[in-house]
Tab-separated table of C-alpha atoms in Angstrom:
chain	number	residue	atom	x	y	z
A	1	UNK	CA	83.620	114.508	69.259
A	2	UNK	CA	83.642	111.247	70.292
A	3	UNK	CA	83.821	109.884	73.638
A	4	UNK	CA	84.683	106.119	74.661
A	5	UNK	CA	86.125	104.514	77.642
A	6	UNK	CA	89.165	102.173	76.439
A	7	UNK	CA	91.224	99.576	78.188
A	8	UNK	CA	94.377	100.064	79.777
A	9	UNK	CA	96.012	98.141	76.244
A	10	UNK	CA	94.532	100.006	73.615
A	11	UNK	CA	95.076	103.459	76.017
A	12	UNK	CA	98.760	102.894	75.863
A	13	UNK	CA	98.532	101.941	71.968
A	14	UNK	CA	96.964	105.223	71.592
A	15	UNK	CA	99.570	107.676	73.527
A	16	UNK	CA	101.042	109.240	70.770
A	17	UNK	CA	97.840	109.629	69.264
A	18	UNK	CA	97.214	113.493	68.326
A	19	UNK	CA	93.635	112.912	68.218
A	20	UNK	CA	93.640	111.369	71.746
A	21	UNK	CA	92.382	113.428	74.701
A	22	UNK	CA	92.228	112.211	78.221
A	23	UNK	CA	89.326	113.375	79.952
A	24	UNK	CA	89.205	112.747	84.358
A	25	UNK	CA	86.010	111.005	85.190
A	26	UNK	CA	85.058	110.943	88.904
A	27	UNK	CA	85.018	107.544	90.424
A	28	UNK	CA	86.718	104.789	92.708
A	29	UNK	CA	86.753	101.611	92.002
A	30	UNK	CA	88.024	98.849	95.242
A	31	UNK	CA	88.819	95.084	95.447
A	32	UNK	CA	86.337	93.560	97.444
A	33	UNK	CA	87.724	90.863	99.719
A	34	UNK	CA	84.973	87.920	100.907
A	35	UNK	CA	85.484	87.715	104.543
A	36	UNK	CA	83.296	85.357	105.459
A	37	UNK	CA	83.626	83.136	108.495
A	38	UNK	CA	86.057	80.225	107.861
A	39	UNK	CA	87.022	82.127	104.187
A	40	UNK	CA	91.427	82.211	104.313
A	41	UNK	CA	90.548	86.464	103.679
A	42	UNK	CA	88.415	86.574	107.218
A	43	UNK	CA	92.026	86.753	108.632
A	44	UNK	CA	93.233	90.037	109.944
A	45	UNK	CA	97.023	89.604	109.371
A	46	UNK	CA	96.591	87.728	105.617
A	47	UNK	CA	94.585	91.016	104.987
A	48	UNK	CA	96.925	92.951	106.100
A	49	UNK	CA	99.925	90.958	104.811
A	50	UNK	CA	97.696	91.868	101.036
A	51	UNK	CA	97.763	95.562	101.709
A	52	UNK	CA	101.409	95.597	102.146
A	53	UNK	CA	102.017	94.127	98.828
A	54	UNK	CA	99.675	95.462	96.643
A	55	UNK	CA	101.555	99.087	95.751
A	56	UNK	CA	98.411	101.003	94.717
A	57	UNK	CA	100.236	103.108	92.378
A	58	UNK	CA	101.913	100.795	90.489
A	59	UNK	CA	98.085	99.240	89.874
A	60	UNK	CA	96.754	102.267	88.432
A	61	UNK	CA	99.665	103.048	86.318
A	62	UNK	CA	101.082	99.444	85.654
A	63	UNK	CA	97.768	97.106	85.902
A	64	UNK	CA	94.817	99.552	85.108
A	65	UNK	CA	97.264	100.983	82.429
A	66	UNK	CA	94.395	103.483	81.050
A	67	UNK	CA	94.932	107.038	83.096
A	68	UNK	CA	93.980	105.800	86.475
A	69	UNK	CA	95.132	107.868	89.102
A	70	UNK	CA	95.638	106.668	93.052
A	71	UNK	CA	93.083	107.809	95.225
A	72	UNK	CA	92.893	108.157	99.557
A	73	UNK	CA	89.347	109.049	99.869
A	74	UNK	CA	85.951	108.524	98.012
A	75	UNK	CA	86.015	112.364	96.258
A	76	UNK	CA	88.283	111.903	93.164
A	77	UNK	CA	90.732	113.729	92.386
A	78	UNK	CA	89.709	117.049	90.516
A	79	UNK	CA	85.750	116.270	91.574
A	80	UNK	CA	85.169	119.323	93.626
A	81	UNK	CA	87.033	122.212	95.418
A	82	UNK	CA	87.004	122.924	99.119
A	83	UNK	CA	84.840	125.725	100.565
A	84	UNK	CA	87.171	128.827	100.975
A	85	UNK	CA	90.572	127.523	100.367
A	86	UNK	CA	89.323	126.512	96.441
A	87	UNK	CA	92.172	123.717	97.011
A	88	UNK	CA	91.580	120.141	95.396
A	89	UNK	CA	88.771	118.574	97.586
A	90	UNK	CA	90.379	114.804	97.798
A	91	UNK	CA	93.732	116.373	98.663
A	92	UNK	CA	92.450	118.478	101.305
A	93	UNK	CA	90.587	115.753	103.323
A	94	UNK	CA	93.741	112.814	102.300
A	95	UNK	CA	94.177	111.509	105.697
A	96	UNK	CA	97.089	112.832	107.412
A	97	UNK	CA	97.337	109.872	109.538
A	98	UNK	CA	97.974	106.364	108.054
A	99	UNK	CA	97.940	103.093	109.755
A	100	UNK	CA	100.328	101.402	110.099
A	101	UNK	CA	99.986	97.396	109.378
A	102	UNK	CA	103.588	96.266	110.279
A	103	UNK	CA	103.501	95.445	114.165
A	104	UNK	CA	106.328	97.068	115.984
A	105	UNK	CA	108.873	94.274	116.565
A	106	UNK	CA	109.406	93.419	120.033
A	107	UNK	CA	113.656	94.405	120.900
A	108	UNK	CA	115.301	90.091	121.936
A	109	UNK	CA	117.815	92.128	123.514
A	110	UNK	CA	120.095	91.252	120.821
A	111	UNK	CA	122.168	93.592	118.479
A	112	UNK	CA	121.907	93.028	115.142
């Protein structure tokens, strides 16, 4: 048996492939953003103006294209189970809390 990563392209030329097997490998990949001092990404609000855009799942699916799934902390999905509960590590520890990066608009008084 053979095993090779592929791109996203020749993954979905491949889907109805019988020979094809998909095979989860643990891992996160992240954009890193240069935030250095007088850089346009060193402000807070254009940062988080880019993390309201950017729909995470659509990248792996859409962008990434090769199996990728979304993930909410650093243990992959299907890496480990919990102590005890035997549950899916990374879904046990997701955060339960999320911030929120829209700012609570302040009420003119006006009806809209």
């Amino acid at each position: 048996m053979d095993d090779a990563l592929i791109s996203g392209t020749t993954a979905q030329g491949l889907q109805n492939d019988k020979h094809l097997k998909q095979v989860d490998r643990s891992g996160n990949y992240f954009i890193r953003i240069n935030q250095a001092k007088g850089r346009a990404l060193s402000n807070d609000k254009l940062r988080q103006a880019l993390y309201l855009v950017i729909n995470i799942k659509q990248l792996a699916e859409k962008v990434m294209a090769n199996g990728s799934k979304t993930s909410y902390t650093y243990s992959s999905l299907g890496a480990a189970k919990s102590p005890g509960t035997n549950k899916d590590f990374s879904t046990v520890t997701k955060p339960k809390e999320t911030y929120n990066v829209l700012p609570r608009r302040k009420s003119s008084g006006r009806k809209a």
